[in-house]
mmCIF file of C-alpha atoms and ligand atoms in Angstrom:
data_model
loop_
_atom_site.group_PDB
_atom_site.id
_atom_site.type_symbol
_atom_site.label_atom_id
_atom_site.label_comp_id
_atom_site.label_asym_id
_atom_site.label_seq_id
_atom_site.Cartn_x
_atom_site.Cartn_y
_atom_site.Cartn_z
ATOM 1 C CA MET A 1 -7.356 -10.807 28.889
ATOM 2 C CA TYR A 2 -9.608 -9.261 26.232
ATOM 3 C CA HIS A 3 -12.749 -7.359 27.194
ATOM 4 C CA ILE A 4 -15.311 -8.393 24.574
ATOM 5 C CA ASN A 5 -18.174 -5.998 23.834
ATOM 6 C CA SER A 6 -20.646 -5.408 21.019
ATOM 7 C CA LEU A 7 -18.223 -3.049 19.283
ATOM 8 C CA ASN A 8 -15.503 -5.630 19.151
ATOM 9 C CA ILE A 9 -13.121 -5.016 16.286
ATOM 10 C CA MET A 10 -10.642 -7.702 15.356
ATOM 11 C CA LYS A 11 -7.016 -7.010 16.083
ATOM 12 C CA LYS A 12 -6.847 -4.923 12.921
ATOM 13 C CA PHE A 13 -9.047 -2.405 11.121
ATOM 14 C CA THR A 14 -8.393 -2.830 7.423
ATOM 15 C CA SER A 15 -11.878 -3.533 6.031
ATOM 16 C CA VAL A 16 -15.548 -3.664 7.020
ATOM 17 C CA SER A 17 -14.915 -7.393 7.518
ATOM 18 C CA ASP A 18 -12.894 -6.576 10.642
ATOM 19 C CA VAL A 19 -15.968 -5.064 12.319
ATOM 20 C CA VAL A 20 -18.373 -7.343 14.177
ATOM 21 C CA ASP A 21 -21.212 -4.797 14.521
ATOM 22 C CA VAL A 22 -21.102 -1.917 12.028
ATOM 23 C CA ASN A 23 -24.180 -0.139 13.441
ATOM 24 C CA ALA A 24 -22.783 -0.265 16.967
ATOM 25 C CA LEU A 25 -19.518 1.250 15.722
ATOM 26 C CA ILE A 26 -21.400 4.068 13.947
ATOM 27 C CA HIS A 27 -23.409 4.780 17.099
ATOM 28 C CA SER A 28 -20.237 4.765 19.197
ATOM 29 C CA ALA A 29 -18.741 7.391 16.854
ATOM 30 C CA ILE A 30 -21.869 9.576 17.047
ATOM 31 C CA SER A 31 -21.818 9.309 20.835
ATOM 32 C CA LEU A 32 -18.106 10.289 20.936
ATOM 33 C CA LYS A 33 -18.872 13.279 18.708
ATOM 34 C CA SER A 34 -21.196 14.671 21.398
ATOM 35 C CA ASN A 35 -18.837 13.723 24.244
ATOM 36 C CA PRO A 36 -15.265 13.663 22.828
ATOM 37 C CA PHE A 37 -13.441 13.318 26.160
ATOM 38 C CA SER A 38 -15.593 10.610 27.768
ATOM 39 C CA ASP A 39 -12.718 8.103 27.472
ATOM 40 C CA LYS A 40 -9.806 10.449 28.133
ATOM 41 C CA LYS A 41 -8.230 7.916 30.531
ATOM 42 C CA LEU A 42 -8.518 4.913 28.176
ATOM 43 C CA GLY A 43 -5.391 5.701 26.171
ATOM 44 C CA GLU A 44 -3.283 6.973 29.063
ATOM 45 C CA ASN A 45 0.321 5.696 28.740
ATOM 46 C CA LYS A 46 -0.492 4.110 25.367
ATOM 47 C CA THR A 47 1.238 5.166 22.155
ATOM 48 C CA ILE A 48 -0.020 5.195 18.581
ATOM 49 C CA GLY A 49 2.382 5.456 15.649
ATOM 50 C CA LEU A 50 0.983 6.919 12.425
ATOM 51 C CA ILE A 51 3.140 5.814 9.499
ATOM 52 C CA PHE A 52 2.616 7.549 6.139
ATOM 53 C CA LEU A 53 4.144 6.332 2.907
ATOM 54 C CA ASN A 54 1.977 8.861 1.001
ATOM 55 C CA PRO A 55 0.613 12.397 1.555
ATOM 56 C CA SER A 56 -2.397 13.135 3.761
ATOM 57 C CA LEU A 57 -4.287 16.022 5.343
ATOM 58 C CA ARG A 58 -7.519 14.619 6.824
ATOM 59 C CA THR A 59 -6.344 11.152 7.806
ATOM 60 C CA ARG A 60 -3.241 12.445 9.516
ATOM 61 C CA LEU A 61 -4.905 15.230 11.519
ATOM 62 C CA SER A 62 -8.193 13.489 12.358
ATOM 63 C CA THR A 63 -6.540 10.270 13.553
ATOM 64 C CA GLN A 64 -4.046 12.268 15.601
ATOM 65 C CA LYS A 65 -6.901 14.277 17.141
ATOM 66 C CA ALA A 66 -8.898 11.098 17.846
ATOM 67 C CA ALA A 67 -5.936 9.501 19.615
ATOM 68 C CA MET A 68 -5.314 12.665 21.671
ATOM 69 C CA ASN A 69 -9.009 12.768 22.678
ATOM 70 C CA LEU A 70 -8.483 9.264 24.084
ATOM 71 C CA GLY A 71 -5.415 10.416 26.024
ATOM 72 C CA MET A 72 -2.898 8.578 23.809
ATOM 73 C CA ASN A 73 0.625 9.657 22.945
ATOM 74 C CA VAL A 74 0.990 10.125 19.191
ATOM 75 C CA MET A 75 4.065 9.688 16.990
ATOM 76 C CA VAL A 76 3.831 10.506 13.284
ATOM 77 C CA MET A 77 6.411 9.429 10.706
ATOM 78 C CA ASN A 78 6.438 10.304 7.013
ATOM 79 C CA MET A 79 8.158 7.093 6.022
ATOM 80 C CA ASP A 80 8.451 8.099 2.365
ATOM 81 C CA LYS A 81 10.524 11.191 3.222
ATOM 82 C CA GLU A 82 12.027 10.466 6.633
ATOM 83 C CA GLY A 83 12.445 6.696 6.771
ATOM 84 C CA TRP A 84 14.666 4.161 5.074
ATOM 85 C CA ALA A 85 13.484 2.704 1.760
ATOM 86 C CA LEU A 86 11.779 -0.578 2.656
ATOM 87 C CA GLU A 87 12.290 -3.980 1.038
ATOM 88 C CA THR A 88 9.290 -6.324 1.018
ATOM 89 C CA GLN A 89 10.577 -9.374 -0.884
ATOM 90 C CA GLU A 90 11.409 -12.395 1.239
ATOM 91 C CA GLY A 91 15.014 -13.484 0.736
ATOM 92 C CA ALA A 92 15.969 -10.355 -1.212
ATOM 93 C CA ILE A 93 19.673 -9.646 -1.662
ATOM 94 C CA MET A 94 19.502 -5.997 -0.669
ATOM 95 C CA ASN A 95 22.309 -4.617 -2.793
ATOM 96 C CA HIS A 96 20.173 -2.040 -4.637
ATOM 97 C CA THR A 97 17.993 0.875 -3.434
ATOM 98 C CA THR A 98 16.155 -0.613 -0.452
ATOM 99 C CA VAL A 99 17.917 -0.125 2.890
ATOM 100 C CA GLU A 100 15.766 -1.891 5.478
ATOM 101 C CA HIS A 101 13.499 -4.947 5.300
ATOM 102 C CA ILE A 102 9.858 -4.520 6.314
ATOM 103 C CA LYS A 103 10.218 -7.447 8.729
ATOM 104 C CA ASP A 104 12.860 -5.517 10.686
ATOM 105 C CA ALA A 105 11.273 -2.062 10.409
ATOM 106 C CA ALA A 106 7.735 -3.222 11.357
ATOM 107 C CA ALA A 107 9.022 -5.368 14.235
ATOM 108 C CA VAL A 108 10.927 -2.369 15.639
ATOM 109 C CA MET A 109 7.939 -0.003 15.293
ATOM 110 C CA GLY A 110 5.824 -2.563 17.144
ATOM 111 C CA GLN A 111 8.248 -2.237 20.092
ATOM 112 C CA TYR A 112 7.548 1.514 20.333
ATOM 113 C CA CYS A 113 3.778 1.501 19.773
ATOM 114 C CA ASP A 114 0.623 -0.105 21.201
ATOM 115 C CA ILE A 115 -1.289 0.556 17.958
ATOM 116 C CA ILE A 116 0.079 1.447 14.506
ATOM 117 C CA GLY A 117 -1.787 3.246 11.703
ATOM 118 C CA VAL A 118 -0.375 2.785 8.202
ATOM 119 C CA ARG A 119 -1.023 4.508 4.867
ATOM 120 C CA SER A 120 0.341 2.815 1.754
ATOM 121 C CA PHE A 121 -1.141 3.557 -1.666
ATOM 122 C CA PRO A 122 -1.053 1.186 -4.662
ATOM 123 C CA LYS A 123 1.554 1.602 -7.381
ATOM 124 C CA LEU A 124 -1.208 1.050 -10.018
ATOM 125 C CA ILE A 125 1.184 -0.980 -12.185
ATOM 126 C CA ASP A 126 0.618 -4.610 -11.156
ATOM 127 C CA LYS A 127 -2.976 -5.434 -10.176
ATOM 128 C CA PHE A 128 -2.002 -8.686 -8.493
ATOM 129 C CA GLU A 129 0.650 -7.024 -6.351
ATOM 130 C CA ASP A 130 -1.652 -4.184 -5.273
ATOM 131 C CA TYR A 131 -4.710 -6.373 -4.635
ATOM 132 C CA SER A 132 -2.681 -8.905 -2.634
ATOM 133 C CA GLU A 133 -2.080 -6.092 -0.087
ATOM 134 C CA ASP A 134 1.410 -7.488 0.282
ATOM 135 C CA PHE A 135 2.821 -4.467 2.127
ATOM 136 C CA PHE A 136 -0.073 -4.237 4.609
ATOM 137 C CA ASN A 137 -0.198 -7.944 5.304
ATOM 138 C CA LYS A 138 3.533 -8.128 5.920
ATOM 139 C CA PHE A 139 3.370 -5.073 8.170
ATOM 140 C CA ILE A 140 0.572 -6.685 10.219
ATOM 141 C CA THR A 141 2.496 -9.950 10.463
ATOM 142 C CA TYR A 142 5.770 -8.427 11.606
ATOM 143 C CA CYS A 143 4.746 -5.498 13.848
ATOM 144 C CA GLY A 144 2.895 -7.652 16.395
ATOM 145 C CA VAL A 145 0.464 -4.916 17.531
ATOM 146 C CA PRO A 146 -3.016 -3.908 16.248
ATOM 147 C CA VAL A 147 -2.907 -2.133 12.880
ATOM 148 C CA VAL A 148 -5.363 0.481 11.605
ATOM 149 C CA SER A 149 -5.510 1.174 7.883
ATOM 150 C CA LEU A 150 -5.024 4.837 7.058
ATOM 151 C CA GLU A 151 -5.728 3.777 3.425
ATOM 152 C CA SER A 152 -4.242 0.718 1.800
ATOM 153 C CA ALA A 153 -3.773 -0.239 -1.845
ATOM 154 C CA THR A 154 -7.397 -1.354 -2.132
ATOM 155 C CA LEU A 155 -9.456 0.076 0.769
ATOM 156 C CA HIS A 156 -9.958 3.186 2.934
ATOM 157 C CA PRO A 157 -12.122 1.974 5.831
ATOM 158 C CA LEU A 158 -11.788 5.033 8.124
ATOM 159 C CA GLN A 159 -13.131 7.160 5.269
ATOM 160 C CA SER A 160 -16.016 4.758 4.678
ATOM 161 C CA LEU A 161 -16.907 4.661 8.370
ATOM 162 C CA ALA A 162 -16.973 8.484 8.392
ATOM 163 C CA ASP A 163 -19.207 8.365 5.297
ATOM 164 C CA CYS A 164 -21.586 5.936 7.027
ATOM 165 C CA ILE A 165 -21.694 8.212 10.098
ATOM 166 C CA THR A 166 -22.547 11.163 7.830
ATOM 167 C CA ILE A 167 -25.380 9.289 6.117
ATOM 168 C CA ALA A 168 -26.677 8.101 9.512
ATOM 169 C CA GLU A 169 -26.744 11.704 10.798
ATOM 170 C CA CYS A 170 -28.668 12.866 7.723
ATOM 171 C CA THR A 171 -31.226 10.042 7.763
ATOM 172 C CA LYS A 172 -31.918 9.851 11.511
ATOM 173 C CA ASN A 173 -35.349 11.287 12.407
ATOM 174 C CA ASN A 174 -35.766 12.406 8.784
ATOM 175 C CA PRO A 175 -39.420 11.875 7.775
ATOM 176 C CA ARG A 176 -38.265 11.273 4.194
ATOM 177 C CA PHE A 177 -36.945 7.872 5.283
ATOM 178 C CA GLU A 178 -39.807 6.770 7.537
ATOM 179 C CA ASN A 179 -41.097 4.211 5.042
ATOM 180 C CA ARG A 180 -38.196 3.633 2.674
ATOM 181 C CA LYS A 181 -34.449 3.177 2.478
ATOM 182 C CA PRO A 182 -32.261 6.049 1.274
ATOM 183 C CA LYS A 183 -31.107 5.754 -2.332
ATOM 184 C CA VAL A 184 -27.306 6.158 -2.402
ATOM 185 C CA VAL A 185 -25.420 6.520 -5.704
ATOM 186 C CA LEU A 186 -21.656 6.224 -6.127
ATOM 187 C CA THR A 187 -20.778 8.014 -9.354
ATOM 188 C CA TRP A 188 -17.462 8.009 -11.186
ATOM 189 C CA ALA A 189 -16.115 11.495 -11.954
ATOM 190 C CA PRO A 190 -13.420 12.726 -14.345
ATOM 191 C CA HIS A 191 -9.856 13.382 -13.176
ATOM 192 C CA ILE A 192 -6.565 14.270 -14.826
ATOM 193 C CA LYS A 193 -4.535 11.570 -13.044
ATOM 194 C CA PRO A 194 -5.056 7.820 -12.556
ATOM 195 C CA LEU A 195 -6.283 7.396 -8.974
ATOM 196 C CA PRO A 196 -6.572 4.240 -6.829
ATOM 197 C CA GLN A 197 -9.880 2.377 -6.567
ATOM 198 C CA ALA A 198 -9.558 2.281 -2.745
ATOM 199 C CA VAL A 199 -12.179 4.873 -1.747
ATOM 200 C CA ALA A 200 -14.717 3.521 -4.251
ATOM 201 C CA ASN A 201 -14.070 -0.140 -3.302
ATOM 202 C CA SER A 202 -14.352 0.723 0.359
ATOM 203 C CA PHE A 203 -17.500 2.862 0.080
ATOM 204 C CA ALA A 204 -19.080 0.059 -1.967
ATOM 205 C CA GLU A 205 -18.275 -2.653 0.575
ATOM 206 C CA TRP A 206 -19.622 -0.580 3.493
ATOM 207 C CA MET A 207 -22.775 0.408 1.547
ATOM 208 C CA CYS A 208 -23.370 -3.219 0.593
ATOM 209 C CA LYS A 209 -23.560 -3.971 4.331
ATOM 210 C CA SER A 210 -25.861 -0.982 5.025
ATOM 211 C CA ASP A 211 -29.638 -0.654 4.889
ATOM 212 C CA VAL A 212 -29.664 1.479 1.727
ATOM 213 C CA ASP A 213 -30.674 1.138 -1.923
ATOM 214 C CA PHE A 214 -27.190 1.283 -3.447
ATOM 215 C CA TYR A 215 -26.286 2.117 -7.066
ATOM 216 C CA ILE A 216 -22.904 2.512 -8.764
ATOM 217 C CA THR A 217 -22.603 4.360 -12.064
ATOM 218 C CA HIS A 218 -19.484 4.711 -14.215
ATOM 219 C CA PRO A 219 -18.371 4.706 -17.856
ATOM 220 C CA GLU A 220 -17.740 1.352 -19.512
ATOM 221 C CA GLY A 221 -14.448 -0.214 -18.397
ATOM 222 C CA TYR A 222 -14.542 1.227 -14.861
ATOM 223 C CA GLU A 223 -16.181 -1.799 -13.203
ATOM 224 C CA LEU A 224 -14.801 -2.271 -9.692
ATOM 225 C CA ASP A 225 -13.597 -5.621 -8.371
ATOM 226 C CA SER A 226 -16.897 -7.513 -7.988
ATOM 227 C CA LYS A 227 -15.955 -8.767 -4.518
ATOM 228 C CA TYR A 228 -16.719 -5.262 -3.210
ATOM 229 C CA THR A 229 -19.949 -4.658 -5.131
ATOM 230 C CA THR A 230 -22.216 -7.575 -4.187
ATOM 231 C CA ASN A 231 -25.760 -6.152 -3.655
ATOM 232 C CA ALA A 232 -24.965 -2.978 -5.651
ATOM 233 C CA LYS A 233 -26.987 -2.097 -8.752
ATOM 234 C CA ILE A 234 -24.431 -1.176 -11.416
ATOM 235 C CA VAL A 235 -25.612 1.013 -14.312
ATOM 236 C CA LEU A 236 -23.645 2.738 -17.054
ATOM 237 C CA ASN A 237 -26.261 5.482 -17.553
ATOM 238 C CA GLN A 238 -25.500 8.204 -14.989
ATOM 239 C CA ASP A 239 -28.869 9.982 -15.460
ATOM 240 C CA PHE A 240 -30.740 6.744 -14.789
ATOM 241 C CA ALA A 241 -28.696 6.103 -11.651
ATOM 242 C CA LEU A 242 -29.178 9.651 -10.336
ATOM 243 C CA GLU A 243 -32.980 9.575 -10.646
ATOM 244 C CA ASN A 244 -34.490 10.155 -7.167
ATOM 245 C CA ALA A 245 -31.109 9.723 -5.445
ATOM 246 C CA ASP A 246 -30.942 10.962 -1.838
ATOM 247 C CA PHE A 247 -27.126 10.832 -1.588
ATOM 248 C CA VAL A 248 -24.624 11.079 -4.441
ATOM 249 C CA TYR A 249 -21.028 10.088 -3.658
ATOM 250 C CA VAL A 250 -18.670 11.530 -6.260
ATOM 251 C CA LYS A 251 -15.269 9.900 -6.806
ATOM 252 C CA ASN A 252 -12.795 9.239 -9.557
ATOM 253 C CA TRP A 253 -10.981 5.949 -9.877
ATOM 254 C CA SER A 254 -8.767 4.471 -12.565
ATOM 255 C CA SER A 255 -9.763 1.303 -14.405
ATOM 256 C CA TYR A 256 -9.577 -1.970 -12.484
ATOM 257 C CA GLN A 257 -9.937 -4.090 -15.632
ATOM 258 C CA GLN A 258 -7.293 -2.234 -17.670
ATOM 259 C CA TYR A 259 -5.404 -1.752 -14.486
ATOM 260 C CA GLY A 260 -4.497 1.825 -13.535
ATOM 261 C CA LYS A 261 -5.498 3.275 -16.923
ATOM 262 C CA ILE A 262 -7.620 6.355 -17.678
ATOM 263 C CA LEU A 263 -10.220 5.181 -20.230
ATOM 264 C CA CYS A 264 -12.637 8.129 -20.167
ATOM 265 C CA THR A 265 -12.053 11.873 -20.277
ATOM 266 C CA ASP A 266 -15.691 12.821 -20.864
ATOM 267 C CA ASN A 267 -16.286 15.929 -18.717
ATOM 268 C CA SER A 268 -20.048 15.439 -18.893
ATOM 269 C CA TRP A 269 -19.624 12.903 -16.039
ATOM 270 C CA MET A 270 -18.913 15.831 -13.667
ATOM 271 C CA LEU A 271 -21.878 16.427 -11.357
ATOM 272 C CA THR A 272 -23.579 19.813 -11.843
ATOM 273 C CA ASN A 273 -26.661 21.562 -10.445
ATOM 274 C CA ASN A 274 -28.452 20.661 -13.656
ATOM 275 C CA LYS A 275 -27.831 16.954 -13.028
ATOM 276 C CA LEU A 276 -28.975 17.296 -9.425
ATOM 277 C CA LYS A 277 -32.448 18.258 -10.692
ATOM 278 C CA ILE A 278 -33.198 14.603 -11.436
ATOM 279 C CA THR A 279 -32.242 13.568 -7.882
ATOM 280 C CA ASN A 280 -34.402 13.835 -4.795
ATOM 281 C CA ASP A 281 -32.690 17.104 -3.779
ATOM 282 C CA ALA A 282 -29.679 14.909 -3.078
ATOM 283 C CA LYS A 283 -26.882 15.557 -0.640
ATOM 284 C CA VAL A 284 -23.477 15.295 -2.333
ATOM 285 C CA MET A 285 -20.467 13.564 -0.822
ATOM 286 C CA HIS A 286 -16.751 13.429 -1.633
ATOM 287 C CA CYS A 287 -13.851 12.200 0.513
ATOM 288 C CA LEU A 288 -11.553 15.153 -0.399
ATOM 289 C CA PRO A 289 -9.142 16.317 -1.654
ATOM 290 C CA VAL A 290 -11.259 17.341 -4.645
ATOM 291 C CA ARG A 291 -10.171 18.988 -7.871
ATOM 292 C CA ARG A 292 -12.824 21.682 -8.215
ATOM 293 C CA ASN A 293 -14.538 21.981 -11.583
ATOM 294 C CA VAL A 294 -12.859 18.770 -12.754
ATOM 295 C CA GLU A 295 -14.347 16.155 -10.417
ATOM 296 C CA LEU A 296 -17.058 18.302 -8.871
ATOM 297 C CA SER A 297 -18.362 21.781 -9.660
ATOM 298 C CA ASP A 298 -17.983 24.868 -7.444
ATOM 299 C CA GLU A 299 -21.740 25.386 -7.628
ATOM 300 C CA ILE A 300 -22.296 22.089 -5.782
ATOM 301 C CA LEU A 301 -19.330 22.211 -3.421
ATOM 302 C CA ASP A 302 -20.315 25.712 -2.259
ATOM 303 C CA SER A 303 -24.015 24.906 -1.915
ATOM 304 C CA HIS A 304 -26.272 23.406 0.773
ATOM 305 C CA HIS A 305 -26.079 20.103 -1.132
ATOM 306 C CA SER A 306 -22.480 19.501 -0.103
ATOM 307 C CA LEU A 307 -21.641 17.248 2.874
ATOM 308 C CA VAL A 308 -17.877 17.267 2.310
ATOM 309 C CA THR A 309 -16.920 19.251 5.429
ATOM 310 C CA GLN A 310 -19.267 17.193 7.623
ATOM 311 C CA GLN A 311 -17.650 14.026 6.219
ATOM 312 C CA ALA A 312 -14.176 15.370 7.009
ATOM 313 C CA ASN A 313 -15.298 16.281 10.540
ATOM 314 C CA ASN A 314 -16.609 12.748 11.000
ATOM 315 C CA ARG A 315 -13.177 11.317 10.199
ATOM 316 C CA THR A 316 -12.203 12.195 13.809
ATOM 317 C CA TRP A 317 -15.167 10.345 15.344
ATOM 318 C CA ALA A 318 -14.680 7.360 13.038
ATOM 319 C CA ALA A 319 -11.028 7.081 14.083
ATOM 320 C CA GLN A 320 -11.885 7.638 17.748
ATOM 321 C CA ALA A 321 -14.538 4.878 17.758
ATOM 322 C CA VAL A 322 -12.089 2.453 16.113
ATOM 323 C CA LEU A 323 -9.200 3.290 18.464
ATOM 324 C CA LYS A 324 -11.503 3.108 21.498
ATOM 325 C CA SER A 325 -12.663 -0.362 20.498
ATOM 326 C CA ILE A 326 -9.100 -1.571 19.890
ATOM 327 C CA LEU A 327 -7.885 -0.100 23.188
ATOM 328 C CA GLU A 328 -10.773 -1.744 25.066
ATOM 329 C CA ASN A 329 -10.396 -5.116 23.378
ATOM 330 C CA HIS A 330 -6.723 -5.534 22.556
ATOM 331 C CA CYS A 331 -4.590 -3.154 24.615
ATOM 332 C CA LEU A 332 -5.584 -3.737 28.233
HETATM 333 N N1 CP B 1 -9.948 11.668 2.521
HETATM 334 C C1 CP B 1 -8.653 11.505 2.878
HETATM 335 O O1 CP B 1 -8.193 10.393 3.193
HETATM 336 O O2 CP B 1 -7.945 12.664 2.913
HETATM 337 P P1 CP B 1 -6.331 12.719 3.036
HETATM 338 O O3 CP B 1 -5.771 11.945 1.856
HETATM 339 O O4 CP B 1 -6.001 14.172 3.020
HETATM 340 O O5 CP B 1 -5.947 12.061 4.326
#
């Protein structure tokens, strides 16, 4: 029988749409941050499997720490290096490179785990394939236990929840925001490699559900999928967007329209102290890892403007609030 409470998360955490009450989830995370072991018994004799098809530092360690704080057993598998190559096509004749079908592998993992976290990046070749979230959806279907996204082809909800927690901590009891909403700007930044749109999509969809004045700025051709940017003000002039900003979220992403392509190499999009002068003494955010002096300058990352370490810290409390809600609602 499910215990329903105000923090109820659906049987998966893959998007803001899986959360019934976003503010309650943020407050749960902040409460866990001040009392990390309050639910030490909740995860006793429960096992989480963390399955990585791509590299990770923060997601891997913070989710593991969150699960341990809840008393869970944790198993981590680097599927890309240690597992069999997975087939996803229904009816495939597996006489080539794939060794195991996702329907078998996911079903077996579901036998060993009460909750499974999965990271699977996009290939950035076929927009339809990536945006259908084929791998994630099949994994959810076949594993039979609650699934937490550790970053999918299109979204990174644990990162976005940590970002929302960070903004909430900075705005709470801040006289600057007594009579107005914070202005939050997501700005595109240069990068040498084509990166997924997942962090930007995800930050946009969480901000669009938050009580903030939200802007997105990027060079022409970097428009995100509009389903994530409803309520956002999209401007191509970075200086205009940055004016009076309270928070600036810096992130590179490759083109969604010309899928996976790098269309702009203009280094003047990199945020500098000079650009910060037009903001409202803004705090600067980035999900990390960051390529210093390509995406974001040393002078900002090493200054009081930077929130990047606080964001990374909040990844633990975001994961812990999500796992706590799933344990309470779906694993009793
Ligand atoms: N921000 C983030 O997800 O970091 P990792 O890729 O290191 O997990």
